[in-house]
CSV table of C-alpha atoms in Angstrom, one decimal:
chain,number,residue,atom,x,y,z
A,1,MET,CA,32.6,50.7,-19.3
A,2,ARG,CA,30.3,50.9,-16.3
A,3,ILE,CA,27.7,48.6,-18.0
A,4,LYS,CA,30.5,45.9,-18.6
A,5,GLU,CA,31.5,46.0,-15.0
A,6,TYR,CA,27.9,45.8,-13.9
A,7,TRP,CA,27.2,42.9,-16.2
A,8,ASN,CA,30.3,41.0,-15.0
A,9,LYS,CA,29.4,41.5,-11.4
A,10,TYR,CA,25.7,40.6,-11.5
A,11,LYS,CA,25.5,38.3,-14.6
A,12,ALA,CA,24.1,35.4,-12.8
A,13,TYR,CA,21.3,37.5,-11.1
A,14,ILE,CA,20.3,39.2,-14.3
A,15,ILE,CA,20.1,35.8,-16.2
A,16,ALA,CA,18.2,34.2,-13.2
A,17,GLY,CA,15.8,37.2,-13.1
A,18,ALA,CA,15.1,37.0,-16.9
A,19,VAL,CA,14.5,33.2,-16.7
A,20,ALA,CA,12.2,33.7,-13.7
A,21,LEU,CA,10.3,36.5,-15.4
A,22,ALA,CA,9.9,34.3,-18.6
A,23,TYR,CA,8.7,31.3,-16.4
A,24,LEU,CA,6.1,33.4,-14.6
A,25,ILE,CA,4.7,34.9,-17.8
A,26,GLY,CA,4.5,31.3,-19.3
A,27,ILE,CA,2.6,30.0,-16.2
A,28,LYS,CA,0.1,32.8,-16.5
A,29,LYS,CA,-0.5,32.2,-20.2
A,30,GLY,CA,-0.7,28.5,-19.6
A,31,LYS,CA,-3.3,29.0,-16.9
A,32,THR,CA,-5.3,31.3,-19.3
A,33,ASN,CA,-5.1,28.9,-22.2
A,34,GLU,CA,-6.2,25.9,-19.9
A,35,LYS,CA,-9.2,27.8,-18.6
A,36,ALA,CA,-10.3,28.8,-22.1
A,37,ARG,CA,-10.0,25.1,-23.2
A,38,GLN,CA,-12.0,23.8,-20.3
A,39,THR,CA,-14.8,26.5,-20.9
A,40,LYS,CA,-14.9,25.4,-24.6
A,41,THR,CA,-15.2,21.8,-23.7
A,42,VAL,CA,-18.0,22.6,-21.2
A,43,LEU,CA,-19.9,24.6,-23.9
A,44,GLN,CA,-19.5,21.7,-26.3
A,45,ASN,CA,-21.0,19.3,-23.8
A,46,VAL,CA,-23.9,21.5,-23.1
A,47,GLN,CA,-24.6,21.8,-26.8
A,48,ARG,CA,-24.4,18.1,-27.3
A,49,ALA,CA,-26.8,17.4,-24.3
A,50,ASN,CA,-29.2,20.0,-25.7
A,51,LYS,CA,-29.2,18.4,-29.1
A,52,ALA,CA,-29.8,15.0,-27.5
A,53,ARG,CA,-32.6,16.4,-25.4
A,54,ASP,CA,-34.3,18.0,-28.4
A,55,SER,CA,-34.0,14.9,-30.5
A,56,VAL,CA,-35.6,12.8,-27.7
A,57,ALA,CA,-38.4,15.3,-27.2
A,58,ASN,CA,-39.4,15.1,-30.7
A,59,ASN,CA,-39.8,11.3,-30.9
A,60,PRO,CA,-42.4,9.8,-28.3
A,61,ASP,CA,-41.3,6.2,-29.0
A,62,VAL,CA,-37.7,7.1,-27.8
A,63,VAL,CA,-39.2,8.7,-24.8
A,64,GLN,CA,-41.2,5.7,-23.9
A,65,ARG,CA,-38.2,3.4,-24.3
A,66,LEU,CA,-35.9,5.5,-22.2
A,67,HIS,CA,-38.6,5.9,-19.6
A,68,LYS,CA,-38.9,2.1,-19.3
A,69,LYS,CA,-35.2,1.6,-19.3
A,70,TYR,CA,-34.4,4.2,-16.7
A,71,ASN,CA,-37.5,4.3,-14.5
A,72,ARG,CA,-36.7,3.1,-11.1
A,73,ARG,CA,-39.7,2.1,-8.9
């Protein structure tokens, strides 16, 4: 009986509080997921750059061609 009265009196506040709590939890989870995605992308870019650097270092013709192309005097 008492719970029913409390629910009828504060129904809007209870629902608003539950929605706000769910919203805040969702924002926190979204920020965490976005940070993980950005970190994964950065690591993939570093791996790609390392692979390209290694492939260039093993081929002197490519090194000379790139040096001529990007050398600024």
